[in-house]
C-alpha positions as a printed Julia matrix, in Angstrom:
150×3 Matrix{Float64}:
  -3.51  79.58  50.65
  -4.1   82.83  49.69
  -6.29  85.68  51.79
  -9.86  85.22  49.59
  -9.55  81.73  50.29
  -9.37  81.75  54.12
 -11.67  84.71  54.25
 -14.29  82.11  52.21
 -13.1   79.22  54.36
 -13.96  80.9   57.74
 -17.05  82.41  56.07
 -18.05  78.81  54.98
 -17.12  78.13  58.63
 -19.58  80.79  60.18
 -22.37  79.33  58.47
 -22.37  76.23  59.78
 -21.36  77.41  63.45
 -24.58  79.51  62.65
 -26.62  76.49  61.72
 -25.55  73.96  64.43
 -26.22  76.56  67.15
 -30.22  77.08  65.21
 -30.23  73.78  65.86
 -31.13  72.88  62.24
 -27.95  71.57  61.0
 -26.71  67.69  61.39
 -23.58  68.74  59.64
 -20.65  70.29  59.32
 -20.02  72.44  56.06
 -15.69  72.59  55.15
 -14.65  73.55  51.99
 -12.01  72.78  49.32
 -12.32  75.76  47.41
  -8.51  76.27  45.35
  -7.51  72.66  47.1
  -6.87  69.68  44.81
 -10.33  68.6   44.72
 -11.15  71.79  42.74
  -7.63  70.9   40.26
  -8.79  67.47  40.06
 -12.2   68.51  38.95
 -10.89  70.94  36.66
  -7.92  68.34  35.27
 -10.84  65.41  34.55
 -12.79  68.32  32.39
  -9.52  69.01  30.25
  -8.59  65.23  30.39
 -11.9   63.9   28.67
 -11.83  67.25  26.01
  -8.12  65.94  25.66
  -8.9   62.17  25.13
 -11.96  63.67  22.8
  -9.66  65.63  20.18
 -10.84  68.87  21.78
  -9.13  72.35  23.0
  -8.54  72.54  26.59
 -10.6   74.84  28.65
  -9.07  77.96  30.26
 -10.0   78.2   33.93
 -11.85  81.69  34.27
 -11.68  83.15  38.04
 -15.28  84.82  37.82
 -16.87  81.65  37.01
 -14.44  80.2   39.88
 -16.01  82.08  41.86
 -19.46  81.33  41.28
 -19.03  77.83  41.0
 -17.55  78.16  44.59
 -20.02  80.08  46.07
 -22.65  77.78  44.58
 -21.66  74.87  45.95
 -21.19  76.44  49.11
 -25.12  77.08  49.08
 -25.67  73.7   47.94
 -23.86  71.85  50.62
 -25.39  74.05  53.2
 -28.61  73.27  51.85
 -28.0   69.58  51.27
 -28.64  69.64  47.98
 -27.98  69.91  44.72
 -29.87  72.54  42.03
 -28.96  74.56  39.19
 -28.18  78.28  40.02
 -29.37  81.26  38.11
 -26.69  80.93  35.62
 -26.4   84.64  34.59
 -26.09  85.47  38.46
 -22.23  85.71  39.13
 -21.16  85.14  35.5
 -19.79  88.26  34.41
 -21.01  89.76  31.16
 -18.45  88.22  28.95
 -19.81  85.36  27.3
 -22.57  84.34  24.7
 -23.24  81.12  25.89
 -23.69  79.59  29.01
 -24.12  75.94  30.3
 -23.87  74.4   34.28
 -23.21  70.86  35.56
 -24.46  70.05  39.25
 -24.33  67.21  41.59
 -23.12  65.37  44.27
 -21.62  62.51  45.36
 -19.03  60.12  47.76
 -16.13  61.96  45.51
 -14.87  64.0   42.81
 -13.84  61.44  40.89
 -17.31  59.63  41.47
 -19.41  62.98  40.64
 -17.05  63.48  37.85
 -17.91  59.48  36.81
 -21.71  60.54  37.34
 -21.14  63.32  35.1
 -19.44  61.55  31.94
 -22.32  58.68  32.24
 -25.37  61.75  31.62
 -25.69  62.73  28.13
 -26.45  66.48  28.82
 -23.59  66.66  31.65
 -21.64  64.81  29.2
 -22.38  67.38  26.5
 -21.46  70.58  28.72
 -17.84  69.05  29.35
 -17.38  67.96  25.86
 -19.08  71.31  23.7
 -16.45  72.46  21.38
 -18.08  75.6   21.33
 -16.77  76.22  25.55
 -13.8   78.27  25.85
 -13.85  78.76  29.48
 -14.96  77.11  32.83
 -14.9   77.75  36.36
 -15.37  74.79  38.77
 -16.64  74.82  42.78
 -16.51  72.08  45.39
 -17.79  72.05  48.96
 -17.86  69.28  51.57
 -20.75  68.8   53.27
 -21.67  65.24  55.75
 -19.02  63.52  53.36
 -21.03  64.32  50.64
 -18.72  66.39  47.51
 -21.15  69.0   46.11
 -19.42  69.72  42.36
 -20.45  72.77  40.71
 -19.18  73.35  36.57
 -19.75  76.27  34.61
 -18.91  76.46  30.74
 -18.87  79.53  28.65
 -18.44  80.47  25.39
């Protein structure tokens, strides 16, 4: 585990100390940022674009990033939404797409994802060079964040 991840880990962490001690949270917020939920969300993207004919998507750390930090607000909100997509993107890319949920599991969400024709779209756009994928943990709920950009 490197330094950024434990620094985001106990920052994850101080929110929800935060929360529980306003009194307004019923859970606890953990989060699998760079753990094997995150690989096996990023492994079933390249899986289906492999089983599809298509390239494989390189993982880009500023989209990473924003994935992770999204899903952190989602889980802490209890919730899933669509971010501003341009916010935390970087300038390098012409196109931009994002796939959102949650669910009992990444395989589930990921499930959930492939069954939705515009999710479904996003993972399998030939025009995507690069993703970046988030996950945070919130009440045993997986909160699954995927950008694509071309």
């Amino acid at each position: 585990m490197d330094v950024g991840t434990v620094r985001h880990r106990s920052g994850v962490a101080r929110l929800a100390a935060i929360l529980l001690l306003l009194g307004g949270a019923t859970f606890l917020v953990t989060s699998c940022l760079s753990s094997s939920d995150t690989a096996e969300s990023a492994a079933l993207v390249n899986s289906e674009r492999g089983r599809a004919g298509l390239g494989l998507l390189v993982q880009d750390e500023t989209l990473n990033a924003k994935a992770e930090a999204w899903a952190a607000q989602m889980a802490a909100a209890g919730r899933a939404s669509h971010s501003d997509l341009s916010q935390g993107s970087g300038s390098n890319w012409t196109r931009i797409a994002e796939n959102v949920g949650k669910a009992g599991s990444v395989a589930e969400m990921h499930r959930l994802f492939m069954e939705s024709p515009k999710h479904r779209d996003a993972i399998l756009n030939s025009g995507y060079a690069r993703f970046g994928t988030g996950i945070a943990v919130a009440d045993g709920q997986y909160y699954v964040v995927q950008v694509f950009v071309k």
